[in-house]
mmCIF file of C-alpha atoms in Angstrom:
data_model
loop_
_atom_site.group_PDB
_atom_site.id
_atom_site.type_symbol
_atom_site.label_atom_id
_atom_site.label_comp_id
_atom_site.label_asym_id
_atom_site.label_seq_id
_atom_site.Cartn_x
_atom_site.Cartn_y
_atom_site.Cartn_z
ATOM 1 C CA MET A 24 302.673 123.450 11.880
ATOM 2 C CA LEU A 25 305.930 121.491 10.693
ATOM 3 C CA THR A 26 306.214 120.822 7.228
ATOM 4 C CA ASP A 27 308.366 118.419 4.932
ATOM 5 C CA SER A 28 308.832 117.410 1.289
ATOM 6 C CA ALA A 29 305.181 115.760 1.709
ATOM 7 C CA GLY A 30 303.992 118.913 0.424
ATOM 8 C CA ALA A 31 302.083 122.253 2.147
ATOM 9 C CA GLY A 32 300.224 121.304 5.417
ATOM 10 C CA SER A 33 301.972 117.817 6.212
ATOM 11 C CA PRO A 34 302.378 117.851 10.066
ATOM 12 C CA PHE A 35 305.604 115.926 9.690
ATOM 13 C CA SER A 36 309.057 117.479 10.060
ATOM 14 C CA SER A 37 311.859 115.907 7.464
ATOM 15 C CA ARG A 38 313.754 114.702 10.512
ATOM 16 C CA LEU A 39 310.564 112.726 11.958
ATOM 17 C CA ALA A 40 309.563 111.664 8.321
ATOM 18 C CA LYS A 41 313.139 110.158 7.665
ATOM 19 C CA THR A 42 313.065 108.337 11.206
ATOM 20 C CA LEU A 43 309.500 107.093 10.524
ATOM 21 C CA SER A 44 310.484 105.773 7.030
ATOM 22 C CA GLN A 45 313.682 104.038 8.200
ATOM 23 C CA ASN A 46 312.673 102.730 11.514
ATOM 24 C CA ARG A 47 308.837 102.108 11.305
ATOM 25 C CA PRO A 48 308.140 100.862 7.703
ATOM 26 C CA GLY A 49 304.521 101.593 6.568
ATOM 27 C CA VAL A 50 303.881 103.769 9.268
ATOM 28 C CA LEU A 51 304.665 107.122 7.241
ATOM 29 C CA PRO A 52 302.563 106.113 4.235
ATOM 30 C CA ILE A 53 299.569 105.581 6.364
ATOM 31 C CA LEU A 54 300.065 109.045 8.128
ATOM 32 C CA ARG A 55 300.463 110.712 4.997
ATOM 33 C CA GLY A 56 297.295 109.173 3.415
ATOM 34 C CA ARG A 57 299.607 107.671 0.850
ATOM 35 C CA VAL A 58 297.626 104.083 -0.017
ATOM 36 C CA GLY A 59 299.742 103.668 -3.078
ATOM 37 C CA GLU A 60 303.005 103.982 -1.303
ATOM 38 C CA LEU A 61 301.643 101.867 1.591
ATOM 39 C CA ALA A 62 300.762 99.087 -0.996
ATOM 40 C CA ALA A 63 304.245 99.192 -2.313
ATOM 41 C CA VAL A 64 305.945 98.966 1.201
ATOM 42 C CA LEU A 65 303.649 95.829 1.832
ATOM 43 C CA ASP A 66 304.475 94.413 -1.676
ATOM 44 C CA ALA A 67 308.215 94.567 -0.646
ATOM 45 C CA ASN A 68 307.980 93.289 2.859
ATOM 46 C CA PRO A 69 304.579 91.667 3.243
ATOM 47 C CA SER A 70 305.464 90.711 7.013
ATOM 48 C CA LEU A 71 304.996 94.332 7.971
ATOM 49 C CA ILE A 72 301.256 93.373 8.183
ATOM 50 C CA HIS A 73 301.952 91.456 11.337
ATOM 51 C CA ARG A 74 304.679 93.628 12.736
ATOM 52 C CA ARG A 75 304.441 95.051 16.214
ATOM 53 C CA TYR A 76 305.656 98.798 16.512
ATOM 54 C CA ARG A 77 307.077 99.080 20.032
ATOM 55 C CA GLU A 78 308.457 102.626 18.943
ATOM 56 C CA LEU A 79 304.995 104.127 18.749
ATOM 57 C CA ALA A 80 304.957 104.139 22.747
ATOM 58 C CA GLY A 81 304.407 108.130 22.505
ATOM 59 C CA CYS A 82 301.700 108.150 19.577
ATOM 60 C CA GLY A 83 298.005 107.876 19.951
ATOM 61 C CA GLN A 84 296.935 109.658 22.952
ATOM 62 C CA SER A 85 293.772 111.604 21.944
ATOM 63 C CA GLY A 86 290.410 112.317 23.205
ATOM 64 C CA GLY A 87 291.296 112.478 26.781
ATOM 65 C CA ARG A 88 292.319 109.014 26.844
ATOM 66 C CA LEU A 89 296.009 107.718 27.482
ATOM 67 C CA LEU A 90 296.008 104.841 25.258
ATOM 68 C CA THR A 91 298.872 104.871 22.950
ATOM 69 C CA LEU A 92 300.205 102.819 19.875
ATOM 70 C CA ARG A 93 303.021 100.965 21.641
ATOM 71 C CA GLY A 94 303.276 97.638 20.404
ATOM 72 C CA ALA A 95 300.267 98.032 17.828
ATOM 73 C CA THR A 96 300.345 96.933 14.323
ATOM 74 C CA LEU A 97 299.658 99.053 11.039
ATOM 75 C CA LEU A 98 296.171 98.462 11.347
ATOM 76 C CA HIS A 99 296.089 100.038 14.835
ATOM 77 C CA VAL A 100 297.689 103.263 13.464
ATOM 78 C CA ALA A 101 295.191 103.349 10.400
ATOM 79 C CA ALA A 102 292.489 103.198 12.776
ATOM 80 C CA GLU A 103 293.795 105.455 15.611
ATOM 81 C CA TYR A 104 294.116 107.968 12.743
ATOM 82 C CA GLY A 105 290.847 107.434 10.710
ATOM 83 C CA PHE A 106 292.450 106.468 7.504
ATOM 84 C CA LEU A 107 289.822 104.454 5.756
ATOM 85 C CA ASP A 108 291.415 103.300 2.520
ATOM 86 C CA ALA A 109 294.740 102.404 4.534
ATOM 87 C CA THR A 110 292.504 100.169 6.901
ATOM 88 C CA ARG A 111 290.868 98.682 3.967
ATOM 89 C CA LEU A 112 294.116 98.107 2.293
ATOM 90 C CA LEU A 113 295.565 96.569 5.416
ATOM 91 C CA LEU A 114 292.336 93.964 5.850
ATOM 92 C CA ASP A 115 292.532 93.401 2.340
ATOM 93 C CA ARG A 116 296.377 92.173 2.645
ATOM 94 C CA GLY A 117 295.446 90.006 5.689
ATOM 95 C CA ALA A 118 295.896 91.992 8.476
ATOM 96 C CA ASP A 119 294.154 90.585 11.695
ATOM 97 C CA VAL A 120 291.119 92.683 12.586
ATOM 98 C CA ASN A 121 291.415 91.351 15.987
ATOM 99 C CA ALA A 122 295.320 91.713 16.322
ATOM 100 C CA ARG A 123 296.320 92.434 19.997
ATOM 101 C CA ALA A 124 298.847 95.245 20.702
ATOM 102 C CA GLU A 125 301.873 94.021 22.934
ATOM 103 C CA VAL A 126 301.281 94.191 26.648
ATOM 104 C CA ASP A 127 303.744 96.218 28.555
ATOM 105 C CA GLU A 128 305.681 95.213 31.634
ATOM 106 C CA SER A 129 303.220 96.487 33.863
ATOM 107 C CA GLY A 130 300.151 94.463 32.114
ATOM 108 C CA ILE A 131 298.844 97.447 30.159
ATOM 109 C CA GLY A 132 297.847 96.763 26.468
ATOM 110 C CA GLY A 133 296.349 93.999 24.429
ATOM 111 C CA GLN A 134 293.997 96.359 22.763
ATOM 112 C CA THR A 135 292.594 95.338 19.406
ATOM 113 C CA PRO A 136 292.319 98.415 16.529
ATOM 114 C CA ILE A 137 288.476 98.806 17.247
ATOM 115 C CA PHE A 138 289.773 100.197 20.755
ATOM 116 C CA HIS A 139 291.615 103.074 18.712
ATOM 117 C CA ALA A 140 288.871 103.284 15.874
ATOM 118 C CA LEU A 141 285.921 104.004 18.514
ATOM 119 C CA THR A 142 287.729 106.346 20.654
ATOM 120 C CA HIS A 143 289.721 108.808 18.510
ATOM 121 C CA PHE A 144 289.220 112.360 19.262
ATOM 122 C CA MET A 145 286.184 113.827 17.496
ATOM 123 C CA GLY A 146 285.698 110.494 15.793
ATOM 124 C CA ALA A 147 288.130 111.494 13.068
ATOM 125 C CA ASN A 148 286.560 108.726 10.622
ATOM 126 C CA PRO A 149 283.603 106.628 12.179
ATOM 127 C CA GLU A 150 283.662 104.776 8.695
ATOM 128 C CA VAL A 151 286.813 103.113 10.108
ATOM 129 C CA GLY A 152 285.131 101.557 13.286
ATOM 130 C CA ALA A 153 282.396 100.519 10.667
ATOM 131 C CA LEU A 154 284.597 98.618 8.332
ATOM 132 C CA LEU A 155 286.426 96.892 11.323
ATOM 133 C CA ILE A 156 283.228 95.457 12.748
ATOM 134 C CA GLU A 157 282.152 94.507 9.303
ATOM 135 C CA ARG A 158 285.210 92.836 8.916
ATOM 136 C CA GLY A 159 284.766 90.892 12.192
ATOM 137 C CA ALA A 160 286.270 93.288 14.805
ATOM 138 C CA ASP A 161 285.208 91.473 18.335
ATOM 139 C CA LEU A 162 283.718 94.485 20.763
ATOM 140 C CA SER A 163 284.028 91.899 23.196
ATOM 141 C CA ILE A 164 287.674 91.278 23.637
ATOM 142 C CA ARG A 165 288.757 92.758 26.771
ATOM 143 C CA ALA A 166 292.074 94.625 27.493
ATOM 144 C CA ARG A 167 293.937 96.414 30.294
ATOM 145 C CA VAL A 168 294.234 99.822 29.105
ATOM 146 C CA PRO A 169 294.917 103.292 30.583
ATOM 147 C CA GLY A 170 292.178 105.672 31.380
ATOM 148 C CA HIS A 171 291.501 109.539 31.221
ATOM 149 C CA TYR A 172 294.395 111.651 31.173
ATOM 150 C CA GLU A 173 293.176 113.492 34.208
ATOM 151 C CA ARG A 174 293.610 110.294 36.115
ATOM 152 C CA SER A 175 297.060 109.221 34.942
ATOM 153 C CA ASP A 176 297.307 106.234 36.877
ATOM 154 C CA GLU A 177 294.026 104.715 36.074
ATOM 155 C CA VAL A 178 294.001 101.457 34.434
ATOM 156 C CA LEU A 179 290.679 100.082 33.306
ATOM 157 C CA GLU A 180 289.935 96.274 31.813
ATOM 158 C CA PHE A 181 287.415 96.792 29.317
ATOM 159 C CA SER A 182 286.078 95.653 26.265
ATOM 160 C CA ALA A 183 286.275 98.228 23.267
ATOM 161 C CA ALA A 184 282.607 98.899 23.394
ATOM 162 C CA GLU A 185 282.908 99.710 27.086
ATOM 163 C CA TYR A 186 285.960 101.821 26.226
ATOM 164 C CA ALA A 187 283.968 103.450 23.892
ATOM 165 C CA LYS A 188 281.251 104.608 26.363
ATOM 166 C CA LEU A 189 284.123 106.505 28.470
ATOM 167 C CA PHE A 190 285.346 108.442 25.191
ATOM 168 C CA PRO A 191 282.449 109.171 22.940
ATOM 169 C CA LEU A 192 283.383 109.984 19.585
ATOM 170 C CA ARG A 193 281.264 113.511 19.499
#
């Protein structure tokens, strides 16, 4: 496991940490579980709540699904990795619970944070999905999303509820 100055057991290299902090403000505090640091970043730049992170195209694939975080918001990131306190903070700061990730040139994307929360590998934190639903996540919103990693060309047009049936939490 790679470590950095975040402390023992952090899965991030120093180089990756530097890149994330410079080019993707807000992402690294979420991944490190540092809600106070995330709050400070948002205090300094409240518009980050609504920013789309195209740079996260290679992040988020888990649980057998090929769904990534390309064009996603910080709320998508928190939902993907099961960070309940970060999810709550982002919602309290005005994050759109039904924000859609960007759609790429092939028409794939448009998923909301609940897609990530309901299909994360091994159900990292089912309370995140419950919080999103409590705060108004619409389970009927449809998006064009990639399917299972064993069928790399598969593209599905599903709601979060339908998608979750393909990738059960446990």
